[in-house]
Structure formats: C-alpha cells, structure tokens
Amino acid sequence: MKWIDLRSDTVTEPTEEMLDAMRSAIVGDDVYEDDPTVKLLEKKSAAILGKESSLFIPTGTFGNQLALLTHTNRGDEVIIPGSNHIVLYEVGAASVISGVQLRTLKDNLGQINLNELESLHRRKNIHFPKTGLICMENAHTSGTVVPIENMVKVYNYAKSKNIPVHLDGARIFNASIALNLKPDIIAKYSDSVMFCFSKGLCSPIGSILAGGKAFIRKARRNRKLMGGGMRQTGYIAAACLISLDKMANRLNEDHKNAKYLAKQLKKMKIFGIIRNRLDINMVFFKLEIRDFNEKKFINYLKKYKIKINPSYYGEFRFVTHYWITKEKIEFLISIIKKYIKESRTV
Ligand SMILES: *Cc1c(COP(=O)(O)O)cnc(C)c1O
C-alpha cells in the first residue's frame, strides 16, 4: 500500500503471501459444498470460536443480517444497543430483509444494562411483538471492548427467557487481545457470532457466521436466498486462512501503535484524545481549539499521501492496521507537527 491510509482497517490490501495462496488455491463449487479451501476455512473458524459449524459469507453486514433472518420471524422484536453497527450502519436492512423491529437500548459503549434489558423484554400480551433476539457487539464500534462479565449476564438472562443471542464480532480478534481472552471464551456467550476477515485481518473480502449445526444448516439455505451462495470462493478463502494463521495473533501491534499515536497527538496540545475509548486499534479525538481548518488539514495530509476521514460530529478517528507501521506513524506525526507549525506562522 502506497498511501498511509488511516480511515479504517477495511482499507488493508492483501499481502504477497495471500495473493500467492489465492493463485494456487484448490477450489470447487461451494454451492455444491465441494470447495475444499472453503470447507477448511469454515472448519478452522468454527473451532477457533468454539462453535459446531460455520459459514463463509461475503460481508459483515451480510452475516449480521443473515443471523437476524435465521434467528427471527417476521414481526419479532430484536433488543440491541442503539450504538451498534446493525442499528447505525446497515441501511435499515433488519426491517427490509427479516421484517423485524429493532428495540434499542441506551448508548453505553456496547454494554447492556440488565435492568433496562429486563424492562424491554416483552411479556405475553395480544398487543406485543415477541422478543426474538438479543444482539451484542464486541469489540464495539466506539473503540471499546465489552467486559466479559456483561456478556455473561446478558447471556444468562437470555437463556432464562429462551431468547437467542447474536454477537457482532466483526473485530472479535481485537476484542480477544484487549480482553486477554481467547475468541471462543467471548463467543461462548452467544448462540451465533459473525467476524470479518476484511478488516484488521488483511484479507480482501470475507466474513464468517458461526453457530450450532442446525442454525448453520438453516443459515446456509438463507444465504442462498439472500444471493450469497458463491461458487469458487476458495480463491478468497485461501487468503482468509492466512488471516487466521498469521494476522489474528499480531493485532496487539496495531493496538500498541494506536496507543502510541494517541500519546504523541496529545503532546501537541490541540488534540483532545478520548481516552476511555482506546481499547483496540482506533484513536478517537476532538480538536481543543476553535480556529482549525479541517479541510485544509485533510488536504495538507493528502499531499504527503496520508488519507484520513473528515470528522463525524466533531470527532476524528484514526485507525491503525497491518500497513501502518511504527515508521509510518512517526512520519504521520512529523507531518502533523509540520502542519501545525506552518499554519501558525502564516
Ligand atoms: C465493519 C463492521 C460490520 C460490517 O462489515 P462489512 O463487511 O463492512 O459489511 C459489522 N459490524 C461491525 C461492528 C463492524 O465494524
């Protein structure tokens, strides 16, 4: 990657090793269930998550929506933190694809308050929809991880009421490192879990939905319904296998780099780092000064082949990943310092 691209970890392009593996992959037609590379990936992914079975899918959004469709019936209600990806960034798909209604919990960085959950759970009444599913997200899009204790409580409550739990674990390997718990320990407190290969794990495409045997059998049929029955996907799965073997266990580096970057930005005095959201590979900050020309700043960085996203309601996010080495972070810091110096002298 020629650019220093801090917009997201989704921008990670595959490594040479991945491209070689893709080129020489042994493939079949996965709708006929005879692509050996996909089968191996599904087997390994299920094992890592401690689930019986898993299914290779095109994207994280696809996986979440497939889980909703497979767990629920039309008209059900899904209880979910209002700040979760399924609510904020999936185009309202839950209502279009599954015909369910999302009942949101207050924003608490992905954690669920048990009293609030209990108050939203539907009792039997002719007026009420049925509570069909509870969703959690770990790591959470806010840059935090949900403590395992919270997941245990939610799961135990859900089981006592016979409600399934789906975990959006797009970045479960980041959560695993930040919580110092193996992925299967986190996934244990859910009936289904989705994670992405296409983020910090560096693969170009792909996600996994894992769960019990019967659930995945049903999901396989629903995946076809949603148009996600793919053919020689072994070419992609070959890269994803390298993600599991080589990328999942190096994410600590990205977390360390994010913390280092946060520390250096803080020293410059004008960036207010949001410190309670520094659990994974993301640095969130606000500007401490008023007269800051955001457009000029972004364009200045672009001249040095650095890409960042514009602020979102005044909040910036820098994301570290495989291609953002310590050296690149040093370079970024030097360019930001240069910008501050220049914009104050002119
Ligand atoms: C990225 C992400 C998704 C969706 O993944 P896509 O592959 O972009 O559809 C879902 N949930 C979370 C928490 C994510 O960060």
CSV table of C-alpha atoms in Angstrom, one decimal, residues 28-276:
chain,number,residue,atom,x,y,z
A,28,GLY,CA,-14.7,-26.3,-6.2
A,29,ASP,CA,-18.2,-25.1,-6.3
A,30,ASP,CA,-19.2,-24.1,-2.8
A,31,VAL,CA,-23.0,-24.2,-3.5
A,32,TYR,CA,-22.4,-27.9,-4.1
A,33,GLU,CA,-20.3,-27.8,-0.9
A,34,ASP,CA,-17.3,-29.2,-2.6
A,35,ASP,CA,-14.8,-26.3,-2.3
A,36,PRO,CA,-12.1,-27.8,-0.1
A,37,THR,CA,-10.5,-24.5,0.8
A,38,VAL,CA,-13.8,-23.0,1.9
A,39,LYS,CA,-14.6,-26.1,3.9
A,40,LEU,CA,-11.2,-25.9,5.7
A,41,LEU,CA,-11.7,-22.3,6.5
A,42,GLU,CA,-15.2,-22.9,7.9
A,43,LYS,CA,-13.9,-25.8,10.0
A,44,LYS,CA,-11.0,-23.8,11.4
A,45,SER,CA,-13.2,-20.7,12.1
A,46,ALA,CA,-15.8,-22.8,13.9
A,47,ALA,CA,-13.0,-24.4,16.0
A,48,ILE,CA,-11.4,-21.0,16.9
A,49,LEU,CA,-14.9,-19.8,18.0
A,50,GLY,CA,-15.8,-23.0,19.9
A,51,LYS,CA,-18.9,-23.4,17.7
A,52,GLU,CA,-20.1,-26.6,15.9
A,53,SER,CA,-20.3,-25.1,12.5
A,54,SER,CA,-19.6,-22.0,10.4
A,55,LEU,CA,-20.4,-20.5,7.0
A,56,PHE,CA,-18.3,-18.3,4.7
A,57,ILE,CA,-20.2,-15.1,3.7
A,58,PRO,CA,-19.4,-12.0,1.6
A,59,THR,CA,-19.5,-9.3,4.2
A,60,GLY,CA,-20.1,-8.5,7.9
A,61,THR,CA,-23.4,-6.8,7.1
A,62,PHE,CA,-24.4,-9.9,5.2
A,63,GLY,CA,-23.5,-12.0,8.2
A,64,ASN,CA,-25.4,-9.9,10.8
A,65,GLN,CA,-28.5,-9.8,8.6
A,66,LEU,CA,-28.3,-13.5,7.8
A,67,ALA,CA,-28.2,-14.1,11.6
A,68,LEU,CA,-31.2,-11.9,12.1
A,69,LEU,CA,-33.1,-13.7,9.3
A,70,THR,CA,-32.2,-17.1,10.6
A,71,HIS,CA,-33.0,-16.5,14.3
A,72,THR,CA,-36.2,-14.5,14.0
A,73,ASN,CA,-39.7,-14.5,12.5
A,74,ARG,CA,-41.3,-11.5,10.8
A,75,GLY,CA,-42.8,-9.1,13.3
A,76,ASP,CA,-40.3,-10.1,16.1
A,77,GLU,CA,-38.5,-7.5,18.1
A,78,VAL,CA,-34.7,-7.5,18.4
A,79,ILE,CA,-33.2,-5.9,21.5
A,80,ILE,CA,-29.9,-4.2,20.8
A,81,PRO,CA,-27.8,-1.3,22.0
A,82,GLY,CA,-28.6,1.8,19.9
A,83,SER,CA,-25.0,2.5,19.1
A,84,ASN,CA,-24.4,-0.9,17.4
A,85,HIS,CA,-23.5,-1.4,13.8
A,86,ILE,CA,-26.7,-3.2,13.0
A,87,VAL,CA,-28.7,-0.2,14.0
A,88,LEU,CA,-26.5,2.6,12.7
A,89,TYR,CA,-24.8,1.4,9.6
A,90,GLU,CA,-26.7,-1.4,7.9
A,91,VAL,CA,-29.2,0.6,5.8
A,92,GLY,CA,-32.2,-0.4,7.9
A,93,ALA,CA,-31.8,-3.9,6.5
A,94,ALA,CA,-33.3,-5.6,9.5
A,95,SER,CA,-36.7,-4.2,8.6
A,96,VAL,CA,-36.3,-5.0,4.9
A,97,ILE,CA,-34.9,-8.5,5.0
A,98,SER,CA,-36.2,-10.0,8.2
A,99,GLY,CA,-39.2,-7.8,8.8
A,100,VAL,CA,-38.2,-7.3,12.4
A,101,GLN,CA,-38.3,-4.2,14.6
A,102,LEU,CA,-35.2,-3.1,16.4
A,103,ARG,CA,-35.8,-2.0,20.1
A,104,THR,CA,-32.7,-0.1,21.1
A,105,LEU,CA,-31.0,0.2,24.5
A,106,LYS,CA,-29.3,3.5,25.6
A,107,ASP,CA,-25.8,4.0,24.4
A,108,ASN,CA,-23.4,2.6,26.9
A,109,LEU,CA,-20.4,1.8,24.7
A,110,GLY,CA,-21.9,-1.5,23.7
A,111,GLN,CA,-22.6,-2.7,27.3
A,112,ILE,CA,-26.1,-3.8,28.2
A,113,ASN,CA,-27.7,-2.7,31.5
A,114,LEU,CA,-29.6,-5.7,32.8
A,115,ASN,CA,-32.5,-3.7,34.4
A,116,GLU,CA,-33.0,-1.9,31.1
A,117,LEU,CA,-32.9,-5.2,29.2
A,118,GLU,CA,-35.4,-6.7,31.5
A,119,SER,CA,-37.7,-3.8,31.1
A,120,LEU,CA,-37.6,-4.1,27.3
A,121,HIS,CA,-38.2,-7.9,27.3
A,122,ARG,CA,-41.8,-8.5,26.0
A,123,ARG,CA,-44.2,-10.4,28.2
A,124,LYS,CA,-47.1,-12.3,26.6
A,125,ASN,CA,-49.8,-9.8,25.6
A,126,ILE,CA,-52.0,-9.6,22.5
A,127,HIS,CA,-50.6,-6.1,21.7
A,128,PHE,CA,-46.9,-7.1,22.0
A,129,PRO,CA,-44.4,-8.4,19.4
A,130,LYS,CA,-42.3,-11.3,20.5
A,131,THR,CA,-38.7,-10.7,21.7
A,132,GLY,CA,-36.9,-12.8,19.1
A,133,LEU,CA,-33.3,-12.0,19.6
A,134,ILE,CA,-30.7,-10.0,21.6
A,135,CYS,CA,-27.7,-8.6,19.9
A,136,MET,CA,-24.3,-7.6,21.3
A,137,GLU,CA,-21.1,-6.3,19.6
A,138,ASN,CA,-17.5,-6.9,20.7
A,139,ALA,CA,-15.3,-5.1,20.1
A,140,HIS,CA,-17.7,-2.2,19.9
A,141,THR,CA,-17.6,0.3,17.0
A,142,SER,CA,-16.8,3.1,19.6
A,143,GLY,CA,-13.3,1.7,20.0
A,144,THR,CA,-14.1,-0.1,23.3
A,145,VAL,CA,-14.5,-3.7,24.4
A,146,VAL,CA,-17.4,-5.1,26.3
A,147,PRO,CA,-16.3,-6.7,29.6
A,148,ILE,CA,-16.9,-10.5,29.6
A,149,GLU,CA,-18.9,-10.2,32.8
A,150,ASN,CA,-21.5,-8.1,30.9
A,151,MET,CA,-21.8,-10.7,28.2
A,152,VAL,CA,-22.2,-13.5,30.7
A,153,LYS,CA,-25.0,-11.6,32.5
A,154,VAL,CA,-26.9,-10.9,29.3
A,155,TYR,CA,-26.4,-14.5,28.0
A,156,ASN,CA,-27.7,-16.0,31.3
A,157,TYR,CA,-30.7,-13.7,31.2
A,158,ALA,CA,-31.4,-14.5,27.6
A,159,LYS,CA,-31.2,-18.3,28.3
A,160,SER,CA,-33.6,-18.0,31.3
A,161,LYS,CA,-36.1,-16.4,28.9
A,162,ASN,CA,-35.3,-18.7,25.9
A,163,ILE,CA,-34.1,-15.9,23.7
A,164,PRO,CA,-31.1,-16.4,21.3
A,165,VAL,CA,-28.1,-14.1,21.4
A,166,HIS,CA,-26.2,-13.0,18.3
A,167,LEU,CA,-22.7,-11.5,18.7
A,168,ASP,CA,-21.5,-9.0,16.1
A,169,GLY,CA,-17.8,-9.9,16.4
A,170,ALA,CA,-16.6,-8.1,13.3
A,171,ARG,CA,-13.4,-7.4,15.4
A,172,ILE,CA,-13.6,-10.3,17.8
A,173,PHE,CA,-9.8,-10.9,17.5
A,174,ASN,CA,-9.2,-7.3,18.5
A,175,ALA,CA,-11.6,-7.9,21.5
A,176,SER,CA,-9.7,-11.1,22.3
A,177,ILE,CA,-6.4,-9.2,22.6
A,178,ALA,CA,-7.8,-6.3,24.5
A,179,LEU,CA,-9.7,-8.5,27.0
A,180,ASN,CA,-6.9,-11.1,27.1
A,181,LEU,CA,-9.4,-13.9,26.5
A,182,LYS,CA,-9.4,-16.4,23.7
A,183,PRO,CA,-12.1,-15.8,21.0
A,184,ASP,CA,-14.0,-18.9,22.0
A,185,ILE,CA,-14.4,-17.6,25.5
A,186,ILE,CA,-16.0,-14.5,24.1
A,187,ALA,CA,-18.1,-16.3,21.6
A,188,LYS,CA,-19.3,-18.8,24.3
A,189,TYR,CA,-21.8,-16.2,25.5
A,190,SER,CA,-23.7,-16.1,22.2
A,191,ASP,CA,-25.6,-18.6,20.0
A,192,SER,CA,-24.2,-17.1,16.8
A,193,VAL,CA,-21.2,-15.0,16.0
A,194,MET,CA,-20.0,-13.1,13.0
A,195,PHE,CA,-16.5,-11.9,12.3
A,196,CYS,CA,-14.7,-10.2,9.4
A,197,PHE,CA,-11.5,-11.2,7.5
A,198,SER,CA,-11.6,-7.9,5.6
A,199,LYS,CA,-10.7,-5.6,8.4
A,200,GLY,CA,-7.6,-5.9,10.6
A,201,LEU,CA,-7.0,-9.4,9.3
A,202,CYS,CA,-6.0,-8.0,6.0
A,203,SER,CA,-7.9,-10.3,3.6
A,204,PRO,CA,-9.6,-8.5,0.6
A,205,ILE,CA,-13.1,-10.0,1.2
A,206,GLY,CA,-15.0,-12.2,3.5
A,207,SER,CA,-16.7,-12.9,6.8
A,208,ILE,CA,-17.8,-15.9,8.9
A,209,LEU,CA,-21.1,-16.7,10.6
A,210,ALA,CA,-20.7,-19.4,13.2
A,211,GLY,CA,-23.1,-21.2,15.5
A,212,GLY,CA,-24.7,-24.6,16.2
A,213,LYS,CA,-25.1,-27.2,13.4
A,214,ALA,CA,-28.9,-26.8,13.0
A,215,PHE,CA,-28.6,-23.0,12.9
A,216,ILE,CA,-25.8,-23.0,10.3
A,217,ARG,CA,-27.8,-25.5,8.2
A,218,LYS,CA,-30.7,-23.1,8.2
A,219,ALA,CA,-28.4,-20.2,7.6
A,220,ARG,CA,-26.9,-21.9,4.5
A,221,ARG,CA,-30.3,-22.0,2.9
A,222,ASN,CA,-31.0,-18.4,3.9
A,223,ARG,CA,-27.6,-17.4,2.5
A,224,LYS,CA,-28.7,-18.7,-0.9
A,225,LEU,CA,-32.0,-16.8,-0.5
A,226,MET,CA,-30.0,-13.6,0.1
A,227,GLY,CA,-27.9,-14.2,-3.1
A,228,GLY,CA,-24.8,-15.1,-1.1
A,229,GLY,CA,-24.4,-18.7,-2.5
A,230,MET,CA,-21.0,-18.2,-4.1
A,231,ARG,CA,-19.0,-20.6,-6.3
A,232,GLN,CA,-15.2,-20.9,-6.4
A,233,THR,CA,-14.8,-18.9,-3.2
A,234,GLY,CA,-11.8,-21.0,-2.3
A,235,TYR,CA,-9.7,-18.3,-4.0
A,236,ILE,CA,-10.8,-15.8,-1.3
A,237,ALA,CA,-10.9,-18.4,1.5
A,238,ALA,CA,-7.2,-19.1,0.7
A,239,ALA,CA,-6.3,-15.5,1.8
A,240,CYS,CA,-8.6,-15.8,4.8
A,241,LEU,CA,-6.8,-18.9,6.0
A,242,ILE,CA,-3.6,-16.8,6.2
A,243,SER,CA,-5.6,-14.2,8.1
A,244,LEU,CA,-6.3,-16.8,10.8
A,245,ASP,CA,-2.8,-18.2,10.9
A,246,LYS,CA,-0.7,-15.0,10.6
A,247,MET,CA,-2.9,-12.0,11.2
A,248,ALA,CA,-5.1,-12.7,14.2
A,249,ASN,CA,-2.2,-13.0,16.5
A,250,ARG,CA,-0.4,-9.8,15.5
A,251,LEU,CA,-3.2,-7.3,16.2
A,252,ASN,CA,-1.6,-6.4,19.5
A,253,GLU,CA,0.9,-4.4,17.4
A,254,ASP,CA,-1.9,-2.3,16.0
A,255,HIS,CA,-3.3,-1.7,19.5
A,256,LYS,CA,0.1,-0.6,20.7
A,257,ASN,CA,0.6,1.7,17.7
A,258,ALA,CA,-2.8,3.3,18.4
A,259,LYS,CA,-1.9,4.0,22.0
A,260,TYR,CA,1.5,5.4,20.9
A,261,LEU,CA,-0.2,7.6,18.3
A,262,ALA,CA,-2.7,8.8,20.9
A,263,LYS,CA,0.1,9.7,23.2
A,264,GLN,CA,2.0,11.7,20.6
A,265,LEU,CA,-1.1,13.5,19.4
A,266,LYS,CA,-1.9,14.5,23.0
A,267,LYS,CA,1.5,16.1,23.4
A,268,MET,CA,0.7,18.5,20.5
A,269,LYS,CA,-1.9,20.1,22.8
A,270,ILE,CA,-4.6,20.7,20.2
A,271,PHE,CA,-6.0,17.1,20.1
A,272,GLY,CA,-8.3,16.0,22.9
A,273,ILE,CA,-7.9,12.3,23.0
A,274,ILE,CA,-11.0,10.3,24.1
A,275,ARG,CA,-9.0,8.1,26.5
A,276,ASN,CA,-11.8,5.7,27.6
